[in-house]
Amino acid sequence: MARTVTLGPDTDVLVIGLTSSENGPSIAPDDLFGDVLTAEVRAELLDQLGAVGAKGKAEELTRVPAPALLDGVTSVLAVGLGAPDKVDAEQIRRSAGVAARSLSGTEVVATTLGGLDLGAAAEGFYLGAYTFTPFRSQKSAPKPDEQPVTRVEFLVPEPDFGEEALQRAQLVAEAVATARDFVNTPPSHLFPAEFAARAQVLAEGAGLEVEVLDEKALEAGGYGGVLGVGKGSSRPPRLVRISYPGGEKKVALVGKGVTFDTGGISIKPAQNMENMTSDMAGAAAVVATVLLAARLGVSVTVTATVPMAENMPSATAQRPGDVLTQYGGTTVEVINTDAEGRLILADAIVRAGEDAPDYLIDVATLTGAQMVALGTRTPGVLGTDDFRDRVARISREVGENGWAMPFPAELRADLNSKIADLANVTPHRWGGMLSAGLFLEEFVPEGVQWAHLDVAGPAYNTGGPFGYIGKGGTGVPVRTLIAVIEDIAAE
Ligand code: BES
Ligand code: ZN
Ligand code: ZN
């Protein structure tokens, strides 16, 4: 994908933005690109768009033949931005994403949307153009008109305008695509050793240091949580560490990498179990983010600690009632083998804490309760008060919608076990997202600023596409994580 200031003779579609008002739609921005969108062209476009009912409502799509004066352009796609006073970066991303999705099969697209916010428009286009097709044989291979748009050119008011924003958008979208690819790869093909190997290839390709602990090393190191969850599977667990040394301040990232969650002996119902291929979305996001931090050259040290296991029921699986010893020595009574994420995360959090990070962020598709509380598009953010609020605010700024959640003190006692230091679940279902967070809190070192993101719903879209999000892996919360890291770098 490239950009230009002129429309080429091969421009198939010009994408413009339309805002809505009582007096009809207007083309936005109205003060740029006068050489292309002359007063005459604008007037003709508005006539044609009005004639076919365009209103400029958010994400509305209207396609018309290009006015003859728009030399070399075949058609114009107007995408709605809604009311002019509500056009923020997220609206631009969403509108650009909807446009990109509707343009499959198109080769060269040019757009004026970058005149509103180049970074947001580019991010929306690149994210919206994502597809995942490696598992289609000839029989269902995407036809030419189903291929993502090949090239998007962003009209800019002057040469070199927004070079950095465009570059960042491209790298961010690539990282989101990396996370989506991992999540979308089925559990037949992505199991702990394979996930670790793929993460290692990517990290080494970016010049980063990688350490992979296999089952023997995990045994030797005393990683009882990762081993306990992994031992029901014929495909042994891993723990991957990827480091980007970017500066003095240290951010630790931890991500849940359950490559498939059957629930284990506390087995899940068959209905929708296939969606548990997404139970490594936290791991995918932190692997993608540490690579992105390196590509962007952020001036913060970022280390990802990623436990990977497959939660299966078998004769070798852990049982409800088993007691395991987490890395670092805490003992846990495993009441419910389906509350496995917290067991592998606890080991990883303790390991990450040994680097004495200033900040620790863990990401996990941890609880169904997250979706009961917040729905499928709003991550729950828990942790130490100030950092939790900061992460939630930044998450909303980037369009990932994080929302701060409390730690009700009375819930903690419900995690007490009769025979071990802790139980992995409470004896009731109330505040399930919060008690999972309270469990993790036990393993976060004193004095570290901590945020826990529960992305059970937001990481995986089981419904239809919307905005710049398609079906399947969404890449949430990569854009939150990188924005938080950049915010820390700017402190
Ligand atoms: N991976 C699930 C959580 C989940 C559910 C993610 C739905 C995405 C969609 C997790 O391991 C789990 O099963 N949690 C249990 C915890 C319970 C046993 C305390 C849950 O939420 O039911
Ligand atoms: Zn589970
Ligand atoms: Zn799980």
Coordinates of C-alpha atoms and ligand atoms in Angstrom, one line a residue:
M1 CA 0.0 0.0 0.0
A2 CA 1.3 3.4 -0.9
R3 CA 0.2 7.0 -1.0
T4 CA 0.2 9.9 -3.4
V5 CA -1.0 13.4 -3.9
T6 CA -2.4 12.9 -7.3
L7 CA -5.0 10.5 -8.7
G8 CA -3.5 8.0 -11.1
P9 CA -5.2 6.9 -14.3
D10 CA -5.6 3.5 -12.7
T11 CA -7.6 4.7 -9.7
D12 CA -10.6 2.4 -9.6
V13 CA -12.3 4.0 -6.7
L14 CA -12.0 7.3 -4.8
V15 CA -13.3 7.0 -1.2
I16 CA -14.6 10.2 0.3
G17 CA -16.2 10.9 3.7
L18 CA -19.7 12.3 4.1
T19 CA -21.0 13.9 7.2
S20 CA -24.7 14.2 7.9
S21 CA -26.8 17.2 8.8
E22 CA -30.4 18.4 8.6
N23 CA -29.6 20.2 5.3
G24 CA -28.2 17.0 3.8
P25 CA -24.8 15.4 3.6
S26 CA -21.5 17.3 3.2
I27 CA -18.1 16.1 1.9
A28 CA -15.5 16.1 4.7
P29 CA -13.0 17.6 5.0
D30 CA -14.4 20.6 3.2
D31 CA -11.2 22.7 3.2
L32 CA -8.6 20.3 1.6
F33 CA -7.9 18.7 -1.8
G34 CA -9.4 21.6 -3.8
D35 CA -7.3 20.6 -6.7
V36 CA -9.0 17.3 -7.0
L37 CA -12.4 17.9 -5.4
T38 CA -13.0 21.3 -7.0
A39 CA -16.2 23.2 -6.2
E40 CA -17.7 21.8 -9.4
V41 CA -16.8 18.2 -8.6
R42 CA -18.1 18.5 -5.1
A43 CA -21.4 19.9 -6.3
E44 CA -21.8 17.2 -8.9
L45 CA -21.0 14.5 -6.4
L46 CA -23.4 15.8 -3.8
D47 CA -26.1 15.9 -6.5
Q48 CA -25.5 12.3 -7.5
L49 CA -25.2 11.0 -3.9
G50 CA -28.3 12.9 -2.8
A51 CA -30.2 11.4 -5.8
V52 CA -29.5 7.9 -4.6
G53 CA -30.4 8.6 -1.0
A54 CA -27.0 9.2 0.7
K55 CA -27.4 10.8 4.1
G56 CA -23.9 10.6 5.6
K57 CA -25.0 8.4 8.5
A58 CA -22.1 6.7 10.2
E59 CA -20.7 3.9 8.1
E60 CA -23.3 4.2 5.4
L61 CA -21.9 3.3 2.0
T62 CA -22.9 4.8 -1.3
R63 CA -21.2 4.2 -4.6
V64 CA -21.7 6.4 -7.7
P65 CA -19.9 6.7 -11.1
A66 CA -17.1 9.2 -10.9
P67 CA -17.9 12.7 -12.3
A68 CA -16.2 13.1 -15.7
L69 CA -14.0 15.9 -14.2
L70 CA -12.4 13.4 -11.9
D71 CA -9.9 12.3 -14.4
G72 CA -8.9 8.6 -14.4
V73 CA -11.2 7.6 -11.5
T74 CA -13.9 5.0 -12.2
S75 CA -16.2 5.4 -9.3
V76 CA -16.6 7.2 -6.0
L77 CA -17.5 5.5 -2.8
A78 CA -18.9 7.8 -0.1
V79 CA -18.7 6.5 3.4
G80 CA -20.7 8.1 6.1
L81 CA -19.1 9.7 9.1
G82 CA -22.2 10.7 11.0
A83 CA -22.8 14.1 12.6
P84 CA -19.8 16.5 12.1
D85 CA -19.3 17.2 15.8
K86 CA -19.0 13.4 16.5
V87 CA -16.3 12.7 13.9
D88 CA -13.4 11.5 16.1
A89 CA -10.5 9.2 15.4
E90 CA -12.5 6.0 16.1
Q91 CA -15.3 7.1 13.8
I92 CA -12.8 7.6 11.0
R93 CA -11.2 4.2 11.7
R94 CA -14.6 2.5 11.6
S95 CA -15.7 4.3 8.4
A96 CA -12.4 3.6 6.7
G97 CA -12.7 -0.1 7.8
V98 CA -16.2 -0.4 6.5
A99 CA -15.1 1.1 3.2
A100 CA -12.1 -1.3 3.0
R101 CA -14.3 -4.3 3.7
S102 CA -16.7 -3.3 0.9
L103 CA -13.9 -2.9 -1.6
S104 CA -12.7 -6.4 -1.9
G105 CA -11.8 -7.3 -5.4
T106 CA -10.7 -3.7 -6.1
E107 CA -7.1 -3.0 -7.0
V108 CA -6.3 0.7 -6.6
V109 CA -8.2 2.8 -4.2
A110 CA -7.5 6.4 -3.4
T111 CA -9.0 8.3 -0.4
T112 CA -9.4 11.7 1.0
L113 CA -10.3 10.4 4.5
G114 CA -6.6 10.9 5.6
G115 CA -7.4 14.6 5.4
L116 CA -9.4 14.2 8.6
D117 CA -6.8 12.1 10.5
L118 CA -4.2 10.3 8.4
G119 CA -3.2 7.8 11.1
A120 CA -6.8 6.8 11.9
A121 CA -7.8 6.5 8.3
A122 CA -4.8 4.4 7.4
E123 CA -5.3 2.2 10.5
G124 CA -9.0 1.7 9.6
F125 CA -8.2 0.8 6.0
Y126 CA -5.4 -1.6 6.8
L127 CA -7.4 -3.3 9.6
G128 CA -10.5 -3.5 7.5
A129 CA -8.7 -5.1 4.6
Y130 CA -7.5 -8.1 6.8
T131 CA -8.6 -11.6 5.7
F132 CA -7.5 -15.0 6.8
T133 CA -7.6 -17.7 4.1
P134 CA -4.7 -20.2 4.5
F135 CA -7.1 -23.0 5.2
R136 CA -9.1 -22.7 2.0
S137 CA -8.2 -25.2 -0.7
Q138 CA -8.9 -24.6 -4.4
K139 CA -12.5 -25.7 -3.6
S140 CA -13.3 -22.5 -1.6
A141 CA -10.3 -20.3 -2.4
P142 CA -11.3 -16.6 -2.4
K143 CA -12.3 -15.5 -5.9
P144 CA -10.7 -12.4 -7.4
D145 CA -13.7 -10.3 -6.2
E146 CA -13.2 -11.6 -2.7
Q147 CA -9.5 -10.6 -2.4
P148 CA -8.7 -7.7 -0.2
V149 CA -8.1 -4.3 -1.8
T150 CA -4.6 -4.4 -3.2
R151 CA -3.5 -0.8 -2.9
V152 CA -4.8 2.2 -0.9
E153 CA -3.4 5.7 -1.7
F154 CA -3.9 8.4 0.8
L155 CA -4.3 11.9 -0.6
V156 CA -2.4 14.4 1.4
P157 CA -2.4 18.2 1.4
E158 CA 1.3 18.4 0.9
P159 CA 4.2 16.1 0.2
D160 CA 5.7 14.4 3.3
F161 CA 2.5 15.2 5.3
G162 CA 1.9 12.7 8.0
E163 CA 4.7 10.4 7.1
E164 CA 5.2 9.2 10.7
A165 CA 1.5 8.7 11.3
L166 CA 1.2 6.6 8.2
Q167 CA 4.2 4.5 9.1
R168 CA 2.9 3.9 12.6
A169 CA -0.5 2.9 11.3
Q170 CA 1.0 0.4 9.0
L171 CA 3.2 -1.2 11.7
V172 CA 0.3 -1.3 14.2
A173 CA -2.0 -2.9 11.6
E174 CA 0.6 -5.5 10.9
A175 CA 0.9 -6.3 14.6
V176 CA -2.8 -6.6 14.9
A177 CA -2.8 -8.9 11.9
T178 CA -0.1 -11.0 13.5
A179 CA -2.3 -11.4 16.6
R180 CA -5.4 -12.2 14.5
D181 CA -3.4 -14.8 12.4
F182 CA -2.4 -16.6 15.6
V183 CA -6.0 -16.6 17.0
N184 CA -7.5 -17.6 13.6
T185 CA -5.1 -20.6 13.2
P186 CA -7.1 -23.7 14.3
P187 CA -6.1 -25.7 17.4
S188 CA -5.2 -28.7 15.1
H189 CA -2.3 -26.5 13.8
L190 CA -1.5 -24.3 16.7
F191 CA -0.5 -26.2 19.8
P192 CA 1.9 -25.1 22.5
A193 CA 5.2 -26.2 20.8
E194 CA 4.1 -24.9 17.4
F195 CA 2.9 -21.6 18.9
A196 CA 6.3 -21.2 20.7
A197 CA 8.2 -22.0 17.5
R198 CA 6.2 -19.5 15.5
A199 CA 6.7 -16.8 18.1
Q200 CA 10.4 -17.6 18.2
V201 CA 10.7 -17.2 14.4
L202 CA 9.0 -13.9 14.5
A203 CA 10.9 -12.6 17.5
E204 CA 14.3 -13.7 16.1
G205 CA 13.4 -12.1 12.8
A206 CA 12.9 -8.8 14.6
G207 CA 16.3 -9.3 16.3
L208 CA 14.9 -10.0 19.7
E209 CA 16.1 -12.4 22.4
V210 CA 13.9 -15.4 22.9
E211 CA 13.9 -18.2 25.5
V212 CA 11.6 -21.2 25.2
L213 CA 11.1 -23.5 28.2
D214 CA 9.9 -26.9 27.2
E215 CA 8.2 -29.4 29.5
K216 CA 11.5 -30.6 30.9
A217 CA 12.7 -27.1 31.7
L218 CA 9.2 -26.3 33.2
E219 CA 9.5 -29.3 35.4
A220 CA 13.0 -28.4 36.5
G221 CA 12.0 -24.8 37.1
G222 CA 8.9 -25.7 39.2
Y223 CA 6.2 -24.3 36.9
G224 CA 3.4 -26.3 38.5
G225 CA 0.6 -24.2 37.1
V226 CA 1.6 -24.5 33.4
L227 CA 2.4 -28.2 33.9
G228 CA -0.8 -28.9 35.8
V229 CA -3.0 -27.4 33.0
G230 CA -0.8 -29.0 30.2
K231 CA -0.7 -32.5 31.6
G232 CA -4.0 -33.7 30.2
S233 CA -2.7 -33.1 26.6
S234 CA -0.5 -35.2 24.4
R235 CA 1.0 -31.9 23.3
P236 CA 3.2 -30.6 26.1
P237 CA 3.2 -27.0 27.4
R238 CA 5.8 -24.2 26.8
L239 CA 6.7 -20.9 28.3
V240 CA 8.1 -18.3 26.0
R241 CA 10.0 -15.2 26.9
I242 CA 10.7 -12.5 24.4
S243 CA 12.7 -9.4 25.3
Y244 CA 13.1 -6.0 23.7
P245 CA 15.6 -3.9 25.5
G246 CA 14.4 -0.4 24.7
G247 CA 15.2 1.7 27.8
E248 CA 15.5 2.0 31.5
K249 CA 11.8 1.7 32.3
K250 CA 10.6 -1.9 32.2
V251 CA 7.2 -3.1 31.2
A252 CA 6.3 -6.8 31.7
L253 CA 3.6 -8.3 29.4
V254 CA 2.0 -11.6 30.2
G255 CA -0.6 -13.4 28.0
K256 CA -2.7 -16.4 28.4
G257 CA -1.8 -19.0 25.8
V258 CA -4.3 -21.8 26.1
T259 CA -4.2 -23.1 22.6
F260 CA -7.5 -24.9 23.2
D261 CA -9.7 -25.0 26.3
T262 CA -12.0 -28.0 26.6
G263 CA -12.3 -27.2 30.3
G264 CA -10.3 -30.4 31.1
I265 CA -12.0 -32.8 33.4
S266 CA -14.5 -30.0 34.4
I267 CA -15.4 -30.3 30.7
K268 CA -17.3 -27.6 28.8
P269 CA -20.5 -28.2 27.0
A270 CA -20.1 -29.1 23.2
Q271 CA -22.1 -26.1 22.1
N272 CA -19.7 -23.3 20.9
M273 CA -16.7 -25.2 22.3
E274 CA -14.9 -24.5 18.9
N275 CA -14.6 -20.9 19.9
M276 CA -12.1 -22.0 22.5
T277 CA -9.5 -21.9 19.8
S278 CA -9.3 -18.2 20.8
D279 CA -8.2 -19.0 24.3
M280 CA -4.6 -18.0 23.4
A281 CA -5.6 -14.5 22.3
G282 CA -3.9 -12.9 25.2
A283 CA -0.7 -14.6 24.3
A284 CA -1.1 -13.6 20.7
A285 CA -1.6 -10.0 21.6
V286 CA 1.5 -9.8 23.9
V287 CA 3.8 -11.6 21.3
A288 CA 2.6 -9.2 18.6
T289 CA 3.0 -6.2 20.9
V290 CA 6.6 -6.9 22.0
L291 CA 7.5 -7.2 18.3
L292 CA 5.7 -4.0 17.5
A293 CA 7.5 -2.1 20.3
A294 CA 10.8 -3.2 18.8
R295 CA 9.7 -2.2 15.2
L296 CA 8.6 1.2 16.5
G297 CA 11.8 1.6 18.6
V298 CA 9.9 2.6 21.7
S299 CA 12.3 3.7 24.5
V300 CA 11.1 1.3 27.1
T301 CA 12.2 -2.3 27.8
V302 CA 9.4 -4.7 27.1
T303 CA 9.5 -8.4 28.1
A304 CA 6.7 -10.8 27.2
T305 CA 6.3 -13.9 29.3
V306 CA 3.9 -16.3 27.6
P307 CA 2.7 -19.5 29.1
M308 CA 1.2 -21.9 26.5
A309 CA -0.8 -25.1 27.3
E310 CA -3.6 -27.1 25.9
N311 CA -6.4 -27.9 28.4
M312 CA -7.6 -31.4 27.7
P313 CA -9.3 -34.2 29.6
S314 CA -7.5 -37.5 29.7
A315 CA -6.1 -40.1 32.0
T316 CA -3.2 -37.9 32.7
A317 CA -5.2 -34.7 33.2
Q318 CA -5.3 -32.9 36.5
R319 CA -8.4 -33.6 38.6
P320 CA -10.8 -31.4 40.5
G321 CA -9.4 -31.5 44.0
D322 CA -5.7 -31.8 43.0
V323 CA -3.2 -29.5 44.6
L324 CA -0.4 -27.9 42.5
T325 CA 2.5 -25.7 43.5
Q326 CA 2.8 -22.6 41.4
Y327 CA 6.2 -21.2 40.3
G328 CA 7.4 -19.4 43.4
G329 CA 5.8 -21.9 45.9
T330 CA 2.2 -20.9 46.4
T331 CA 0.0 -24.0 46.6
V332 CA -3.4 -24.0 44.8
E333 CA -6.3 -26.4 45.1
V334 CA -7.7 -26.9 41.6
I335 CA -11.4 -27.0 42.3
N336 CA -12.4 -26.5 38.7
T337 CA -10.0 -27.5 35.9
D338 CA -11.8 -25.1 33.6
A339 CA -10.4 -22.1 35.6
E340 CA -7.1 -23.0 34.0
G341 CA -6.0 -19.6 32.7
R342 CA -5.3 -18.2 36.1
L343 CA -3.1 -21.2 36.9
I344 CA -0.8 -20.7 33.9
L345 CA -0.8 -16.9 34.3
A346 CA 0.2 -17.1 38.0
D347 CA 3.4 -18.9 37.1
A348 CA 4.1 -16.4 34.3
I349 CA 3.3 -13.4 36.5
V350 CA 5.8 -14.6 39.2
R351 CA 8.4 -15.2 36.6
A352 CA 7.8 -11.8 35.0
G353 CA 8.0 -10.2 38.5
E354 CA 11.6 -11.5 38.9
D355 CA 12.7 -8.9 36.3
A356 CA 11.6 -6.2 38.7
P357 CA 9.3 -4.5 36.1
D358 CA 7.9 -1.0 36.8
Y359 CA 4.7 -2.1 35.1
L360 CA 3.1 -5.4 34.6
I361 CA 0.2 -6.0 32.2
D362 CA -1.5 -9.4 31.8
V363 CA -4.0 -10.1 29.1
A364 CA -6.3 -13.1 29.0
T365 CA -9.5 -14.5 27.7
L366 CA -10.1 -15.4 31.3
T367 CA -13.8 -15.5 32.2
G368 CA -17.2 -15.9 30.7
A369 CA -18.2 -13.5 33.4
Q370 CA -16.4 -10.7 31.5
M371 CA -19.0 -11.0 28.8
V372 CA -21.9 -11.3 31.3
A373 CA -20.7 -8.1 32.9
L374 CA -19.6 -6.0 29.9
G375 CA -20.7 -7.7 26.7
T376 CA -18.6 -8.8 23.8
R377 CA -16.8 -5.6 22.9
T378 CA -15.7 -4.1 26.2
P379 CA -12.6 -5.5 27.9
G380 CA -12.6 -5.5 31.7
V381 CA -9.6 -3.7 33.2
L382 CA -8.5 -4.6 36.7
G383 CA -5.4 -3.9 38.7
T384 CA -3.7 -1.3 40.9
D385 CA -6.0 1.8 40.9
D386 CA -4.1 4.4 39.0
F387 CA -2.6 2.2 36.4
R388 CA -5.9 0.4 35.8
D389 CA -7.6 3.7 35.2
R390 CA -4.8 4.9 32.9
V391 CA -5.0 1.6 30.8
A392 CA -8.8 1.8 30.6
R393 CA -8.7 5.4 29.5
I394 CA -6.0 4.7 26.8
S395 CA -7.9 1.7 25.7
R396 CA -11.0 3.9 25.0
E397 CA -8.8 6.4 23.2
V398 CA -7.6 3.8 20.7
G399 CA -11.1 2.5 20.2
E400 CA -10.7 -0.8 22.2
N401 CA -13.2 0.3 24.9
G402 CA -11.5 -0.9 28.1
W403 CA -13.6 -0.3 31.3
A404 CA -12.2 -0.2 34.8
M405 CA -13.6 -2.8 37.3
P406 CA -13.3 -2.9 41.1
F407 CA -11.8 -5.5 43.5
P408 CA -14.5 -5.9 46.1
A409 CA -12.5 -6.9 49.2
E410 CA -15.1 -9.4 50.5
L411 CA -14.5 -11.7 47.5
R412 CA -11.0 -12.5 48.4
A413 CA -11.9 -14.8 51.3
D414 CA -14.0 -16.9 48.9
L415 CA -10.7 -18.0 47.3
N416 CA -9.5 -19.6 50.5
S417 CA -8.9 -23.3 50.3
K418 CA -9.4 -25.9 53.1
I419 CA -6.1 -27.5 52.3
A420 CA -3.9 -25.2 50.2
D421 CA -2.9 -21.6 50.1
L422 CA -5.6 -20.7 47.6
A423 CA -8.5 -22.3 45.7
N424 CA -8.6 -21.6 41.9
V425 CA -12.3 -20.6 42.1
T426 CA -14.9 -19.3 44.5
P427 CA -17.8 -21.5 45.6
H428 CA -20.2 -19.3 43.8
R429 CA -20.5 -17.5 40.4
W430 CA -20.9 -13.9 41.6
G431 CA -18.3 -11.4 40.3
G432 CA -16.4 -14.1 38.4
M433 CA -14.2 -11.7 36.4
L434 CA -13.3 -9.9 39.7
S435 CA -12.4 -13.1 41.7
A436 CA -10.2 -14.2 38.7
G437 CA -8.4 -10.9 39.0
L438 CA -8.1 -11.3 42.8
F439 CA -6.5 -14.7 42.3
L440 CA -3.9 -13.1 40.0
E441 CA -3.3 -10.3 42.4
E442 CA -1.9 -12.8 44.8
F443 CA 1.1 -13.3 42.4
V444 CA 1.8 -9.7 41.5
P445 CA 4.9 -8.4 43.3
E446 CA 4.3 -5.6 45.9
G447 CA 4.9 -2.1 44.4
V448 CA 4.5 -3.1 40.7
Q449 CA 1.9 -1.1 38.8
W450 CA -0.4 -3.7 37.4
A451 CA -3.2 -4.0 35.0
H452 CA -5.2 -7.2 34.1
L453 CA -7.2 -7.1 30.9
D454 CA -10.0 -9.7 30.6
V455 CA -10.7 -9.9 26.8
A456 CA -12.8 -13.1 26.8
G457 CA -15.4 -11.5 24.5
P458 CA -13.5 -8.6 22.7
A459 CA -10.6 -10.8 21.4
Y460 CA -12.8 -13.0 19.2
N461 CA -15.7 -11.9 17.1
T462 CA -18.3 -14.7 16.8
G463 CA -20.8 -12.4 15.2
G464 CA -20.8 -10.6 11.8
P465 CA -18.2 -8.1 10.7
F466 CA -18.5 -4.4 11.9
G467 CA -16.3 -1.4 11.4
Y468 CA -12.7 -2.5 10.8
I469 CA -13.4 -5.9 12.6
G470 CA -14.1 -9.0 10.7
K471 CA -15.1 -12.5 11.9
G472 CA -12.7 -14.3 14.3
G473 CA -9.7 -12.9 16.0
T474 CA -9.9 -9.1 16.5
G475 CA -6.3 -8.4 17.7
V476 CA -7.7 -6.7 20.8
P477 CA -5.9 -5.5 22.9
V478 CA -2.7 -4.9 20.8
R479 CA -3.5 -1.3 20.1
T480 CA -4.2 -0.6 23.8
L481 CA -0.9 -2.3 24.8
I482 CA 1.3 -0.4 22.4
A483 CA -0.4 2.9 23.3
V484 CA 0.1 2.3 27.0
I485 CA 3.8 1.5 26.3
E486 CA 4.2 4.6 24.3
D487 CA 2.5 6.6 27.1
I488 CA 5.0 5.1 29.6
A489 CA 7.9 6.0 27.2
A490 CA 6.6 9.6 27.2
E491 CA 6.5 10.0 31.0
Ligands
BES1 N1 -11.4 -19.7 28.5 C1 -12.5 -19.6 29.5 C2 -13.2 -18.2 29.5 C3 -13.9 -17.8 28.3 C4 -15.2 -18.1 28.1 C5 -13.3 -17.2 27.2 C6 -15.9 -17.8 27.0 C7 -14.0 -16.8 26.1 C8 -15.3 -17.1 26.0 C9 -11.9 -19.8 30.9 O1 -10.8 -20.7 31.0 C10 -13.0 -20.4 31.7 O2 -13.5 -21.5 31.3 N2 -13.4 -19.8 32.7 C11 -14.5 -20.3 33.6 C12 -14.1 -19.9 35.0 C13 -15.1 -20.6 36.0 C14 -14.8 -22.1 36.0 C15 -14.8 -20.0 37.3 C16 -15.8 -19.6 33.2 O3 -15.7 -18.4 32.9 O4 -16.8 -20.2 33.1
ZN2 ZN -11.4 -22.7 31.0
ZN3 ZN -9.6 -20.7 29.2

